[in-house]
Amino acid sequence: MSAPEQESNWENDPVWDLLDEAKAPGAGPLFVRNVMREVRLSDEVRPPWWRQLLTPKPILAGSLAALTAAILIWVDPEEADQITTEDPRTEEATEPQALQLDALLEEEMLSQAAEDPTAFSDEALVALLYH
């Protein structure tokens, strides 16, 4: 094949037709915004890692973790159970509280019955009044 025949074969190649029909690549609608954001982020000076540890968030998180650990060490659940089961004063303290709660419940039920007696049955009203 001679040189002019090779040139005509290249020009008649269907690949060139496809390339002629292809659109040129272009930037997307958000290209400028994205590039400017990257430029701004790259210009920010980040402090060294050891300075980042001295910001308020890590200090607060560390102090809360230390406080939680101290509370967990200080309050042992086994000791708390032993204190409540062995101390006779706790049984004496719960009886008056239970009586007070019963009296408060009775008063509340009576006040509700006085406001709306239809909410209670006849038997419940009699039980409330004569209890």
Short mmCIF file of C-alpha atoms in Angstrom, two decimals:
data_model
loop_
_atom_site.label_atom_id
_atom_site.label_comp_id
_atom_site.label_asym_id
_atom_site.label_seq_id
_atom_site.Cartn_x
_atom_site.Cartn_y
_atom_site.Cartn_z
CA MET A 1 0.00 0.00 0.00
CA SER A 2 1.16 3.42 -0.80
CA ALA A 3 1.07 6.43 1.49
CA PRO A 4 -1.95 8.15 -0.16
CA GLU A 5 -4.00 4.95 0.12
CA GLN A 6 -3.17 4.67 3.85
CA GLU A 7 -4.29 8.26 4.42
CA SER A 8 -7.58 7.69 2.64
CA ASN A 9 -8.17 4.51 4.71
CA TRP A 10 -7.64 6.47 7.92
CA GLU A 11 -10.00 9.18 6.82
CA ASN A 12 -12.74 6.73 5.89
CA ASP A 13 -12.50 4.83 9.16
CA PRO A 14 -15.93 4.75 10.97
CA VAL A 15 -14.22 5.54 14.28
CA TRP A 16 -13.66 9.09 13.05
CA ASP A 17 -17.39 9.42 12.43
CA LEU A 18 -18.12 8.34 15.98
CA LEU A 19 -15.60 10.84 17.31
CA ASP A 20 -17.16 13.61 15.28
CA GLU A 21 -20.57 12.88 16.80
CA ALA A 22 -19.29 12.73 20.40
CA LYS A 23 -19.84 15.71 22.67
CA ALA A 24 -16.90 17.51 24.19
CA PRO A 25 -16.56 16.92 27.94
CA GLY A 26 -17.72 19.88 29.98
CA ALA A 27 -17.79 20.94 33.58
CA GLY A 28 -20.88 20.09 35.63
CA PRO A 29 -23.20 22.76 37.02
CA LEU A 30 -21.61 22.57 40.49
CA PHE A 31 -18.01 22.44 39.30
CA VAL A 32 -17.08 25.98 40.36
CA ARG A 33 -18.68 25.63 43.79
CA ASN A 34 -16.94 22.31 44.45
CA VAL A 35 -13.55 23.61 43.34
CA MET A 36 -13.84 26.74 45.49
CA ARG A 37 -14.83 24.64 48.52
CA GLU A 38 -11.77 22.45 48.03
CA VAL A 39 -9.57 25.54 47.72
CA ARG A 40 -10.96 26.99 50.96
CA LEU A 41 -10.50 23.69 52.78
CA SER A 42 -6.95 23.30 51.55
CA ASP A 43 -6.07 26.82 52.75
CA GLU A 44 -7.19 26.12 56.33
CA VAL A 45 -4.30 25.65 58.68
CA ARG A 46 -4.91 22.67 60.92
CA PRO A 47 -3.33 22.73 64.35
CA PRO A 48 -0.98 19.90 65.28
CA TRP A 49 -2.53 16.74 66.72
CA TRP A 50 -1.38 17.51 70.26
CA ARG A 51 -3.16 20.88 70.20
CA GLN A 52 -6.37 19.24 69.05
CA LEU A 53 -6.30 17.15 72.23
CA LEU A 54 -6.41 20.35 74.30
CA THR A 55 -9.71 21.56 72.81
CA PRO A 56 -12.80 21.49 75.06
CA LYS A 57 -14.45 18.40 73.55
CA PRO A 58 -11.68 15.88 74.30
CA ILE A 59 -11.11 17.39 77.75
CA LEU A 60 -14.82 17.14 78.57
CA ALA A 61 -15.05 13.59 77.26
CA GLY A 62 -12.00 12.51 79.25
CA SER A 63 -13.21 14.10 82.47
CA LEU A 64 -16.64 12.48 82.09
CA ALA A 65 -15.03 9.09 81.50
CA ALA A 66 -12.81 9.50 84.58
CA LEU A 67 -15.80 10.56 86.69
CA THR A 68 -17.82 7.56 85.50
CA ALA A 69 -14.95 5.21 86.29
CA ALA A 70 -14.55 6.73 89.76
CA ILE A 71 -18.26 6.30 90.49
CA LEU A 72 -18.22 2.71 89.29
CA ILE A 73 -15.22 1.94 91.48
CA TRP A 74 -16.64 3.76 94.49
CA VAL A 75 -20.09 2.14 94.36
CA ASP A 76 -19.71 -1.62 94.48
CA PRO A 77 -23.06 -3.34 93.82
CA GLU A 78 -22.27 -6.24 96.16
CA GLU A 79 -21.63 -3.88 99.07
CA ALA A 80 -24.85 -1.99 98.36
CA ASP A 81 -26.86 -5.25 98.51
CA GLN A 82 -25.19 -6.26 101.76
CA ILE A 83 -25.94 -2.92 103.38
CA THR A 84 -29.62 -3.00 102.48
CA THR A 85 -30.15 -6.61 103.55
CA GLU A 86 -28.21 -6.41 106.81
CA ASP A 87 -29.44 -3.03 108.07
CA PRO A 88 -32.58 -3.45 110.25
CA ARG A 89 -33.27 0.29 110.14
CA THR A 90 -34.30 0.06 106.50
CA GLU A 91 -37.23 -2.26 107.32
CA GLU A 92 -38.45 0.13 110.00
CA ALA A 93 -38.22 3.07 107.61
CA THR A 94 -40.22 1.41 104.84
CA GLU A 95 -43.27 0.56 107.00
CA PRO A 96 -44.20 4.18 107.83
CA GLN A 97 -43.61 5.19 104.24
CA ALA A 98 -45.94 2.45 103.02
CA LEU A 99 -48.62 3.61 105.49
CA GLN A 100 -48.22 7.20 104.33
CA LEU A 101 -48.52 6.13 100.69
CA ASP A 102 -51.70 4.16 101.47
CA ALA A 103 -53.22 7.18 103.22
CA LEU A 104 -52.32 9.44 100.28
CA LEU A 105 -53.84 6.95 97.85
CA GLU A 106 -57.07 6.83 99.86
CA GLU A 107 -57.30 10.62 99.92
CA GLU A 108 -56.72 10.82 96.19
CA MET A 109 -59.37 8.18 95.47
CA LEU A 110 -61.88 10.02 97.70
CA SER A 111 -61.21 13.33 95.97
CA GLN A 112 -61.69 11.70 92.56
CA ALA A 113 -64.92 10.08 93.74
CA ALA A 114 -66.15 13.46 94.99
CA GLU A 115 -65.44 15.08 91.61
CA ASP A 116 -66.96 12.32 89.46
CA PRO A 117 -68.90 9.63 91.34
CA THR A 118 -69.97 7.97 88.08
CA ALA A 119 -66.37 6.81 87.53
CA PHE A 120 -66.73 4.36 90.44
CA SER A 121 -69.13 1.52 91.03
CA ASP A 122 -71.46 1.55 94.05
CA GLU A 123 -69.40 -1.11 95.79
CA ALA A 124 -66.18 0.86 95.27
CA LEU A 125 -67.77 4.02 96.69
CA VAL A 126 -69.00 2.17 99.76
CA ALA A 127 -65.55 0.60 100.22
CA LEU A 128 -63.92 4.02 99.99
CA LEU A 129 -66.29 5.60 102.49
CA TYR A 130 -66.22 2.86 105.12
CA HIS A 131 -62.57 1.91 104.93
#
